[in-house]
Amino acid sequence: MSDTIRSVFGAAAATARRRLAGMYRQLFINGGWRDGSDGARIEVDDPATGDIIAEVAGGTPADALAACSAAERAQKSWAKVAPRERSEVLRSCWQTLVAHTDELATLIVSEHGKPLADAKGEVTYAAEFFRWNAEETVRIRGELAIAPSGANRILVHHPPVGVVLMITPWNFPAAMITRKLAPALGAGNAVVIKPPSQTPLTALRLAELLSEAGVPDGLVNVVPTKTSGAWYDAAVDHQAVRMVSFTGSTEVGRVLLRRAADRVLKTVMELGGNAPFVVFADADLDAAVEGAMVAKMRHSAETCTAANRFLVEAAVADEFTARLAEAMAAVRVGGGLEVGVSCGPLIDAPSLEKVSNLVDAAVSAGATVATGGTRLDRSGYFYAPTVLAGVAPGSPITREEIFGPVAPVVSFTDVDQMIDLANDTEMGLTGYVYTRDLSKGLAVSERIQAGMIGLNRGALSDPAAPFGGMKQSGLGREGSTEGIYEFCETQYIATSW
Ligand code: NAP
């Protein structure tokens, strides 16, 4: 390990990075480690180089079922634990994750590729779901009412759902797990997690740390697999499973929903996005460019909340495009462990191909490249930060989730036309609006069909806020006071005294 990397990362992270070499991880079931029942292994690569950095065991459908049975046994006792005690376990998880920030961040960089500062930010965000839900765990409320007829009392309470399957994406290897896991545990559930095959290392280390923090055996099981369809098909039919919580693409979400319907399972779906980023002529352009860089580029431009289309009022379109291009051209691209890098590689070769094809098609259709527009000539999956001007409304790059460092700019002259463009998508996760006129900003925000709006803000994720989408961007919410109730049933008892 070079001295530069050691000085950037500190001793804990340097040790973590060294440990990765040749690492092999097993499945985590019932608080212990075991191989997959058919001995399969999954290779994990570093997207900055394409080199294989570790292997993990690949679970079979039989392993998924074993994990569900372990979860079923553990959940029965956990549901009887007092809320305060569950809350204290969650708080201990928060403290443990925070204490391991450097190590977890290094793991995230290694298997995902995002810059270290983003990875550290992710660990803080991921840990915070435990602190927030430790507080929510002791505040799960019921209701008591008198029936209108006066005949009886209506007593409502919220028991846990039971065993929950959690399937998560690679773009936030830690936070997309903890955003579900913390409220699920707080409410009294047990879980079986299928992490993404590209980033299973963080998930397995998380499980180990949570166990050290006091989470009882069997409550959190992590079973990576190379055969996710067969894994899910088996697990979803386990009689103890009562809920599926998924974060990932809308395409896969649809498949999982169809199958969950066979057993009428409760579901939470956090799916894809296609966020419009609206800039009015009266916006503070410095703030708009700064917000655009945050909304577009954090976590190597691979976030579901990423600004996907820049809708800019014609009077400032040229100036905004030029300033954004200047900021994008100044971004240092490289491995997440390199000093000064603020944009890492894309996750894999197909993602690089997709981004490259979208840009080429937009340029062929008449868009002009203000900066970037090419892959980087180095190993790994790198694409240059790119701004495209004069993009035709409705073109493929404005319809598909880009998931890469490309900002297409479309200009508009009329507010109603802009709202139609913003809403001309089946997605509805996030939107952004920049204007100095707050009442106009609020009115426009209300007209954008998205679950979350950043009004003069490029960042909006917060454990205390309801995260989730409208339309085909999802069902249900994570975070806020709503998040924990997603993992609860509602029972009503009619009684009188
Ligand atoms: P993805 O392809 O949908 O995969 C997500 C997870 O589903 C992975 O663990 C994957 O496993 C698994 N999976 C795929 N096919 C499956 C099947 N037939 N049965 C069971 N599991 C299956 O998504 P991704 O590429 O990892 O992540 C990017 C997407 O996630 C983007 O669309 C992004 O917008 C969305 N996302 C949404 C949010 C949100 O909160 N709304 C947050 C983050 C990301 P394998 O890895 O083994 O294929």
Coordinates of C-alpha atoms and ligand atoms in Angstrom, one line a residue:
M1 CA 0.0 0.0 0.0
S2 CA 1.4 3.4 -1.0
D3 CA 2.1 6.1 1.6
T4 CA -0.4 8.4 -0.2
I5 CA -3.2 5.9 0.2
R6 CA -2.3 5.2 3.8
S7 CA -2.3 9.0 4.7
V8 CA -5.6 9.5 2.9
F9 CA -7.3 6.6 4.6
G10 CA -5.8 6.3 8.0
A11 CA -4.7 3.1 9.7
A12 CA -8.1 1.4 10.1
A13 CA -8.9 1.8 6.4
A14 CA -5.4 0.8 5.3
T15 CA -5.8 -2.4 7.3
A16 CA -9.2 -3.0 5.7
R17 CA -7.9 -2.5 2.2
R18 CA -5.0 -4.9 2.9
R19 CA -7.4 -7.5 4.3
L20 CA -9.4 -7.5 1.1
A21 CA -6.6 -9.1 -0.9
G22 CA -7.7 -12.7 -1.5
M23 CA -10.7 -12.3 0.9
Y24 CA -13.3 -15.0 0.9
R25 CA -16.6 -14.5 2.7
Q26 CA -19.2 -17.1 3.5
L27 CA -23.0 -16.8 3.9
F28 CA -24.2 -15.3 7.2
I29 CA -27.1 -17.5 8.5
N30 CA -28.3 -17.8 12.1
G31 CA -25.4 -15.8 13.5
G32 CA -22.7 -18.0 11.9
W33 CA -20.8 -18.5 8.7
R34 CA -21.3 -21.3 6.2
D35 CA -20.6 -22.1 2.5
G36 CA -23.4 -22.2 0.0
S37 CA -24.9 -25.7 -0.3
D38 CA -23.6 -26.2 -3.8
G39 CA -20.1 -24.6 -3.1
A40 CA -20.7 -21.8 -5.6
R41 CA -18.6 -18.6 -5.4
I42 CA -19.2 -15.0 -6.6
E43 CA -16.3 -13.0 -7.7
V44 CA -16.3 -9.3 -6.7
D45 CA -14.3 -6.8 -8.8
D46 CA -12.9 -3.3 -8.3
P47 CA -14.7 -1.2 -10.9
A48 CA -11.6 1.2 -11.0
T49 CA -9.5 -1.6 -12.4
G50 CA -11.7 -4.5 -13.3
D51 CA -9.5 -6.7 -11.1
I52 CA -11.1 -9.4 -8.9
I53 CA -10.6 -8.3 -5.3
A54 CA -12.5 -11.0 -3.3
E55 CA -14.9 -13.9 -3.5
V56 CA -18.0 -14.7 -1.5
A57 CA -20.1 -17.8 -1.2
G58 CA -23.1 -18.0 -3.5
G59 CA -26.3 -19.1 -1.8
T60 CA -28.8 -21.6 -3.3
P61 CA -32.6 -21.7 -2.9
A62 CA -32.0 -24.2 -0.1
D63 CA -29.7 -21.7 1.7
A64 CA -32.3 -19.0 1.3
L65 CA -34.9 -21.3 2.9
A66 CA -32.5 -22.1 5.8
A67 CA -32.1 -18.4 6.4
C68 CA -35.8 -17.9 6.4
S69 CA -36.2 -20.7 9.0
A70 CA -33.5 -19.1 11.2
A71 CA -35.2 -15.8 10.9
E72 CA -38.6 -17.3 11.8
R73 CA -37.2 -18.8 15.0
A74 CA -35.3 -15.6 16.0
Q75 CA -38.3 -13.3 15.3
K76 CA -40.5 -15.1 17.8
S77 CA -38.3 -14.1 20.7
W78 CA -37.4 -10.7 19.3
A79 CA -41.0 -9.7 19.0
K80 CA -41.4 -10.2 22.8
V81 CA -38.4 -8.0 23.7
A82 CA -39.4 -4.7 25.2
P83 CA -39.3 -1.7 22.8
R84 CA -36.8 0.1 25.0
E85 CA -34.5 -2.9 24.8
R86 CA -34.8 -3.2 21.0
S87 CA -34.2 0.5 20.8
E88 CA -31.0 0.2 22.8
V89 CA -29.7 -2.6 20.5
L90 CA -30.4 -0.3 17.5
R91 CA -28.5 2.6 19.2
S92 CA -25.6 0.2 19.8
C93 CA -25.7 -0.6 16.1
W94 CA -25.4 3.1 15.2
Q95 CA -22.4 3.5 17.5
T96 CA -20.7 0.4 16.1
L97 CA -21.1 1.5 12.5
V98 CA -19.9 5.0 13.3
A99 CA -16.8 3.5 15.0
H100 CA -16.1 1.5 11.8
T101 CA -16.6 4.4 9.4
D102 CA -13.2 4.2 7.8
E103 CA -13.2 0.5 7.4
L104 CA -16.7 0.3 5.9
A105 CA -16.0 3.3 3.6
T106 CA -12.9 1.6 2.3
L107 CA -14.9 -1.6 1.6
I108 CA -17.5 0.5 -0.3
V109 CA -14.9 2.2 -2.4
S110 CA -13.3 -1.1 -3.2
E111 CA -16.4 -2.9 -4.5
H112 CA -18.4 0.1 -5.7
G113 CA -15.8 2.6 -6.8
K114 CA -17.3 5.8 -5.4
P115 CA -14.9 8.4 -4.0
L116 CA -13.9 8.0 -0.4
A117 CA -15.7 11.2 0.8
D118 CA -18.9 9.9 -0.7
A119 CA -18.3 6.5 0.8
K120 CA -17.8 8.0 4.3
G121 CA -20.9 10.1 3.7
E122 CA -22.8 6.9 2.9
V123 CA -21.6 5.2 6.1
T124 CA -22.8 8.2 8.2
Y125 CA -26.1 8.1 6.4
A126 CA -26.4 4.3 6.8
A127 CA -25.6 4.4 10.5
E128 CA -28.0 7.3 11.1
F129 CA -31.0 5.0 10.2
F130 CA -30.2 3.0 13.4
R131 CA -30.1 6.2 15.6
W132 CA -33.3 7.5 14.0
N133 CA -35.2 4.2 14.3
A134 CA -33.9 3.6 17.9
E135 CA -35.9 6.7 18.6
E136 CA -38.9 5.6 16.5
T137 CA -38.9 2.1 18.1
V138 CA -40.2 3.5 21.4
R139 CA -42.8 5.7 19.7
I140 CA -44.9 3.2 17.7
R141 CA -48.3 4.4 18.5
G142 CA -51.7 2.8 18.6
E143 CA -55.2 4.3 18.9
L144 CA -58.2 4.1 21.1
A145 CA -61.6 5.3 20.1
I146 CA -65.2 4.8 21.0
A147 CA -67.3 3.3 18.2
P148 CA -69.8 5.8 16.8
S149 CA -72.7 3.6 18.1
G150 CA -71.2 3.7 21.6
A151 CA -71.3 -0.1 21.7
N152 CA -67.6 -0.8 22.1
R153 CA -64.1 0.6 22.1
I154 CA -61.9 0.4 19.0
L155 CA -58.3 -0.5 20.1
V156 CA -55.7 -0.4 17.4
H157 CA -52.1 -1.5 17.8
H158 CA -49.2 -2.4 15.4
P159 CA -47.5 -5.8 15.8
P160 CA -44.5 -6.7 13.6
V161 CA -45.0 -8.2 10.2
G162 CA -42.7 -11.3 10.9
V163 CA -40.0 -12.3 8.5
V164 CA -39.0 -9.8 5.8
L165 CA -37.1 -10.5 2.6
M166 CA -34.8 -7.6 1.7
I167 CA -33.3 -7.2 -1.8
T168 CA -31.0 -4.3 -2.3
P169 CA -29.0 -2.6 -5.1
W170 CA -25.3 -1.9 -5.5
N171 CA -25.3 1.9 -5.7
F172 CA -25.4 2.3 -1.9
P173 CA -24.0 -1.0 -0.6
A174 CA -24.6 0.0 3.1
A175 CA -27.3 2.6 3.2
M176 CA -29.9 0.8 1.0
I177 CA -29.7 -2.1 3.5
T178 CA -29.8 -0.1 6.8
R179 CA -32.7 2.2 5.5
K180 CA -34.9 -1.0 5.6
L181 CA -33.1 -3.0 8.2
A182 CA -33.1 -0.6 11.1
P183 CA -36.9 0.1 11.1
A184 CA -37.6 -3.6 10.5
L185 CA -35.6 -4.6 13.5
G186 CA -37.1 -1.8 15.6
A187 CA -40.6 -2.9 14.8
G188 CA -39.8 -6.5 16.0
N189 CA -39.1 -8.3 12.7
A190 CA -36.3 -10.6 11.5
V191 CA -34.8 -10.4 8.0
V192 CA -33.2 -12.3 5.2
I193 CA -31.1 -10.0 3.0
K194 CA -30.1 -10.7 -0.6
P195 CA -27.4 -8.2 -1.3
P196 CA -26.4 -7.3 -4.9
S197 CA -23.9 -9.7 -6.5
Q198 CA -21.7 -6.7 -7.3
T199 CA -21.3 -5.4 -3.7
P200 CA -21.8 -8.2 -1.2
L201 CA -18.8 -7.5 0.9
T202 CA -20.2 -4.5 2.7
A203 CA -23.4 -6.3 3.4
L204 CA -21.6 -9.3 5.0
R205 CA -19.3 -7.0 7.1
L206 CA -22.4 -5.0 8.2
A207 CA -24.1 -8.2 9.4
E208 CA -20.9 -9.1 11.4
L209 CA -20.7 -5.7 13.0
L210 CA -24.4 -5.7 13.9
S211 CA -24.0 -9.0 15.6
E212 CA -21.1 -7.6 17.6
A213 CA -23.3 -4.7 18.5
G214 CA -25.8 -7.0 20.1
V215 CA -28.3 -8.1 17.4
P216 CA -29.4 -11.6 18.4
D217 CA -28.4 -14.6 16.2
G218 CA -30.8 -15.4 13.4
L219 CA -32.4 -11.9 13.2
V220 CA -30.2 -10.7 10.4
N221 CA -29.2 -13.2 7.7
V222 CA -27.2 -12.3 4.6
V223 CA -27.3 -14.7 1.6
P224 CA -25.7 -13.4 -1.6
T225 CA -26.4 -15.5 -4.7
K226 CA -25.5 -15.8 -8.3
T227 CA -29.1 -17.0 -9.1
S228 CA -31.3 -14.3 -7.8
G229 CA -34.4 -15.4 -9.6
A230 CA -34.3 -18.9 -8.2
W231 CA -33.3 -17.6 -4.7
Y232 CA -36.3 -15.3 -4.6
D233 CA -38.7 -17.9 -6.0
A234 CA -37.8 -20.2 -3.2
A235 CA -37.7 -17.6 -0.4
V236 CA -40.9 -15.9 -1.2
D237 CA -42.8 -19.2 -0.8
H238 CA -41.4 -19.8 2.7
Q239 CA -44.4 -19.9 4.9
A240 CA -42.9 -17.5 7.5
V241 CA -42.1 -14.8 5.0
R242 CA -44.7 -12.0 5.2
M243 CA -43.1 -9.1 3.4
V244 CA -40.7 -8.1 0.6
S245 CA -38.8 -4.8 0.8
F246 CA -37.0 -4.1 -2.4
T247 CA -34.8 -1.3 -3.7
G248 CA -33.6 -1.5 -7.3
S249 CA -34.9 -1.0 -10.8
T250 CA -38.5 -0.6 -11.7
E251 CA -38.0 -3.5 -14.2
V252 CA -37.0 -6.0 -11.5
G253 CA -39.5 -4.5 -9.0
R254 CA -42.3 -5.4 -11.3
V255 CA -41.1 -9.1 -11.5
L256 CA -40.8 -9.2 -7.7
L257 CA -44.3 -7.7 -7.2
R258 CA -45.9 -10.2 -9.5
R259 CA -44.4 -13.1 -7.6
A260 CA -45.2 -11.6 -4.1
A261 CA -48.8 -11.4 -5.3
D262 CA -49.0 -15.2 -5.3
R263 CA -48.7 -15.1 -1.5
V264 CA -50.4 -11.7 -1.1
L265 CA -47.2 -10.4 0.7
K266 CA -46.9 -6.8 2.0
T267 CA -44.4 -5.0 -0.2
V268 CA -42.3 -1.8 -0.2
M269 CA -40.7 -0.9 -3.5
E270 CA -38.1 1.8 -3.9
L271 CA -37.6 1.9 -7.6
G272 CA -36.0 3.9 -10.4
G273 CA -36.0 7.6 -11.1
N274 CA -35.8 10.2 -13.9
A275 CA -35.6 13.5 -12.1
P276 CA -36.1 16.8 -13.8
F277 CA -33.9 19.6 -12.6
V278 CA -35.7 22.9 -13.4
V279 CA -33.8 26.2 -13.5
F280 CA -35.8 29.4 -13.9
A281 CA -34.3 32.6 -15.3
D282 CA -34.7 34.2 -11.9
A283 CA -32.6 31.5 -10.2
D284 CA -29.4 32.3 -8.4
L285 CA -27.2 30.6 -11.1
D286 CA -24.3 30.0 -8.8
A287 CA -26.5 28.1 -6.4
A288 CA -28.2 26.3 -9.3
V289 CA -24.9 25.1 -10.7
E290 CA -23.7 24.1 -7.2
G291 CA -27.0 22.2 -6.6
A292 CA -26.8 20.6 -10.1
M293 CA -23.3 19.2 -9.3
V294 CA -24.6 17.7 -6.1
A295 CA -27.8 16.3 -7.6
K296 CA -25.9 14.9 -10.6
M297 CA -22.5 13.9 -9.5
R298 CA -22.6 12.6 -5.9
H299 CA -21.7 8.8 -5.6
S300 CA -20.2 8.8 -9.1
A301 CA -23.6 9.9 -10.6
E302 CA -25.2 6.6 -9.8
T303 CA -28.0 7.6 -7.5
C304 CA -31.7 7.0 -7.9
T305 CA -32.2 10.7 -6.9
A306 CA -29.8 11.9 -9.6
A307 CA -30.9 14.8 -11.8
N308 CA -31.5 13.1 -15.1
R309 CA -32.8 16.0 -17.3
F310 CA -32.0 19.7 -16.9
L311 CA -35.0 21.8 -18.0
V312 CA -33.6 25.4 -18.2
E313 CA -35.6 28.6 -19.0
A314 CA -34.4 29.7 -22.5
A315 CA -33.2 33.1 -21.3
V316 CA -30.4 31.5 -19.1
A317 CA -30.0 28.2 -20.9
D318 CA -26.7 29.1 -22.6
E319 CA -25.2 30.7 -19.5
F320 CA -26.3 27.8 -17.2
T321 CA -24.9 25.3 -19.7
A322 CA -21.6 27.0 -19.9
R323 CA -21.2 27.3 -16.2
L324 CA -22.3 23.7 -15.6
A325 CA -19.8 22.5 -18.3
E326 CA -17.0 24.5 -16.6
A327 CA -17.8 22.8 -13.2
M328 CA -18.1 19.3 -14.8
A329 CA -14.8 19.8 -16.7
A330 CA -13.1 20.6 -13.4
V331 CA -14.2 17.3 -11.8
R332 CA -11.3 14.9 -11.2
V333 CA -12.2 11.4 -12.3
G334 CA -10.4 8.4 -11.0
G335 CA -10.3 5.5 -8.5
G336 CA -12.1 6.3 -5.3
L337 CA -8.9 5.8 -3.4
E338 CA -7.0 8.4 -5.4
V339 CA -6.3 11.7 -3.9
G340 CA -8.6 14.6 -5.0
V341 CA -11.0 12.4 -7.0
S342 CA -14.7 13.3 -6.8
C343 CA -16.1 11.0 -9.5
G344 CA -15.3 7.3 -9.6
P345 CA -15.9 4.7 -12.3
L346 CA -19.2 3.3 -13.3
I347 CA -20.1 -0.1 -11.8
D348 CA -19.4 -2.3 -14.8
A349 CA -18.9 -2.6 -18.5
P350 CA -22.6 -2.8 -19.5
S351 CA -23.3 0.4 -17.5
L352 CA -20.4 2.1 -19.4
E353 CA -21.7 0.9 -22.7
K354 CA -25.2 2.1 -21.9
V355 CA -24.1 5.6 -20.9
S356 CA -21.8 5.8 -24.0
N357 CA -24.6 4.7 -26.3
L358 CA -27.1 7.2 -24.8
V359 CA -24.6 10.1 -25.4
D360 CA -23.8 9.0 -28.9
A361 CA -27.5 8.7 -29.8
A362 CA -28.2 12.2 -28.4
V363 CA -25.3 13.7 -30.4
S364 CA -26.4 11.9 -33.6
A365 CA -29.9 13.4 -33.0
G366 CA -28.4 17.0 -32.9
A367 CA -27.3 17.6 -29.3
T368 CA -23.9 19.4 -28.9
V369 CA -21.2 18.3 -26.4
A370 CA -20.3 21.2 -24.1
T371 CA -17.8 19.1 -22.3
G372 CA -16.9 15.4 -22.1
G373 CA -18.7 12.9 -24.3
T374 CA -16.1 10.1 -24.2
R375 CA -14.9 7.1 -22.2
L376 CA -11.6 7.6 -20.4
D377 CA -8.6 5.8 -21.9
R378 CA -7.7 3.7 -18.8
S379 CA -8.6 0.4 -17.3
G380 CA -11.8 0.3 -15.3
Y381 CA -15.2 1.6 -16.3
F382 CA -14.7 5.4 -16.6
Y383 CA -16.8 8.0 -18.5
A384 CA -15.9 11.7 -18.6
P385 CA -18.3 14.1 -16.9
T386 CA -20.4 15.3 -19.8
V387 CA -22.8 18.2 -20.5
L388 CA -25.0 18.1 -23.6
A389 CA -26.7 21.2 -24.9
G390 CA -29.7 21.5 -27.2
V391 CA -31.1 18.1 -26.4
A392 CA -34.4 17.4 -28.0
P393 CA -37.3 17.1 -25.5
G394 CA -38.5 13.5 -25.4
S395 CA -35.2 12.0 -26.8
P396 CA -34.1 8.7 -25.3
I397 CA -31.5 10.3 -23.0
T398 CA -34.3 12.2 -21.3
R399 CA -36.4 9.1 -20.9
E400 CA -34.0 6.6 -19.6
E401 CA -32.4 6.6 -16.2
I402 CA -28.8 7.6 -17.3
F403 CA -27.0 6.4 -14.1
G404 CA -23.8 8.1 -15.2
P405 CA -22.0 11.5 -15.2
V406 CA -24.0 13.0 -18.1
A407 CA -26.2 16.2 -17.9
P408 CA -28.5 16.7 -20.9
V409 CA -29.9 20.3 -21.1
V410 CA -33.3 21.0 -22.6
S411 CA -34.5 24.6 -22.8
F412 CA -38.1 25.8 -22.2
T413 CA -40.0 29.1 -22.6
D414 CA -43.3 28.3 -21.1
V415 CA -44.1 27.0 -17.5
D416 CA -46.9 24.7 -18.6
Q417 CA -44.8 23.3 -21.4
M418 CA -42.0 22.7 -18.8
I419 CA -44.4 20.9 -16.4
D420 CA -45.6 18.7 -19.2
L421 CA -42.0 17.8 -20.0
A422 CA -41.1 17.2 -16.3
N423 CA -44.1 14.9 -15.9
D424 CA -43.8 13.1 -19.3
T425 CA -42.3 10.0 -17.7
E426 CA -43.6 6.9 -15.8
M427 CA -41.1 7.7 -13.1
G428 CA -41.7 10.0 -10.1
L429 CA -39.0 9.7 -7.5
T430 CA -37.4 13.2 -7.3
G431 CA -37.4 16.6 -8.9
Y432 CA -35.4 19.8 -8.3
V433 CA -36.5 23.4 -8.8
Y434 CA -34.3 26.5 -8.7
T435 CA -35.9 30.0 -8.5
R436 CA -35.6 33.1 -6.3
D437 CA -39.4 33.3 -6.2
L438 CA -40.4 31.0 -3.4
S439 CA -44.1 31.0 -4.1
K440 CA -43.5 30.2 -7.7
G441 CA -41.1 27.4 -6.6
L442 CA -43.6 25.9 -4.2
A443 CA -46.4 26.1 -6.8
V444 CA -44.2 24.4 -9.4
S445 CA -43.0 21.8 -6.9
E446 CA -46.6 20.8 -6.2
R447 CA -47.2 20.3 -9.9
I448 CA -44.2 18.0 -10.4
Q449 CA -45.3 14.4 -10.0
A450 CA -42.5 13.1 -7.7
G451 CA -42.3 11.9 -4.2
M452 CA -39.5 14.2 -3.2
I453 CA -38.6 17.7 -4.4
G454 CA -35.4 19.7 -3.8
L455 CA -36.5 23.4 -3.9
N456 CA -33.2 25.4 -4.2
R457 CA -31.5 22.2 -2.8
G458 CA -29.5 19.6 -4.6
A459 CA -29.5 17.1 -1.8
L460 CA -32.7 15.8 -0.1
S461 CA -32.1 12.4 1.5
D462 CA -32.6 12.4 5.3
P463 CA -33.5 9.6 7.7
A464 CA -36.1 12.0 9.2
A465 CA -37.9 12.6 5.8
P466 CA -40.1 10.2 3.9
F467 CA -38.1 8.7 1.0
G468 CA -40.0 7.2 -1.8
G469 CA -41.6 7.7 -5.2
M470 CA -44.9 8.3 -7.0
K471 CA -45.9 6.5 -10.2
Q472 CA -43.6 3.6 -11.2
S473 CA -40.9 4.8 -8.9
G474 CA -42.3 2.9 -6.0
L475 CA -44.7 1.9 -3.3
G476 CA -44.3 2.9 0.3
R477 CA -41.8 5.1 2.1
E478 CA -38.5 4.6 4.0
G479 CA -37.4 6.9 6.8
S480 CA -39.4 9.5 8.7
T481 CA -42.1 8.3 11.1
E482 CA -43.7 6.4 8.2
G483 CA -40.8 4.1 7.6
I484 CA -41.2 1.9 10.8
Y485 CA -45.0 1.5 10.2
E486 CA -44.2 -0.2 6.8
F487 CA -42.8 -3.1 8.9
C488 CA -45.9 -3.3 11.1
E489 CA -49.3 -4.9 10.8
T490 CA -52.4 -3.1 12.0
Q491 CA -54.6 -5.0 14.4
Y492 CA -57.9 -3.7 15.7
I493 CA -59.5 -5.2 18.8
A494 CA -63.2 -4.5 19.5
T495 CA -63.8 -4.5 23.2
S496 CA -65.8 -2.8 25.9
W497 CA -65.5 -2.3 29.6
Ligands
NAP1 P1 -31.5 -4.1 -10.1 O1 -30.9 -4.6 -11.3 O2 -33.0 -4.0 -10.1 O3 -31.0 -5.1 -8.9 C1 -31.4 -4.8 -7.6 C2 -31.4 -6.1 -6.8 O4 -32.3 -7.0 -7.4 C3 -30.0 -6.8 -6.9 O5 -29.8 -7.4 -5.6 C4 -30.3 -7.9 -7.9 O6 -29.5 -9.0 -7.7 C5 -31.7 -8.3 -7.6 N1 -32.4 -9.0 -8.6 C6 -32.3 -8.8 -10.0 N2 -33.2 -9.7 -10.6 C7 -33.8 -10.4 -9.6 C8 -34.8 -11.4 -9.6 N3 -35.3 -11.9 -10.7 N4 -35.2 -11.9 -8.4 C9 -34.7 -11.4 -7.3 N5 -33.8 -10.4 -7.2 C10 -33.3 -9.9 -8.4 O7 -31.0 -2.7 -9.7 P2 -29.5 -2.2 -9.6 O8 -28.9 -2.2 -10.9 O9 -28.8 -3.0 -8.5 O10 -29.6 -0.7 -9.0 C11 -29.9 0.4 -9.8 C12 -31.4 0.7 -9.7 O11 -31.9 0.8 -8.4 C13 -31.7 2.0 -10.4 O12 -32.9 1.9 -11.2 C14 -32.0 3.0 -9.2 O13 -32.8 4.1 -9.5 C15 -32.6 2.0 -8.3 N6 -32.5 2.5 -6.9 C16 -33.6 3.0 -6.3 C17 -33.6 3.6 -5.0 C18 -34.8 4.1 -4.4 O14 -34.7 4.3 -3.2 N7 -35.9 4.4 -5.1 C19 -32.3 3.6 -4.4 C20 -31.2 3.1 -5.0 C21 -31.3 2.5 -6.3 P3 -28.2 -9.3 -8.6 O15 -27.2 -8.3 -8.3 O16 -27.8 -10.7 -8.3 O17 -28.6 -9.1 -10.1

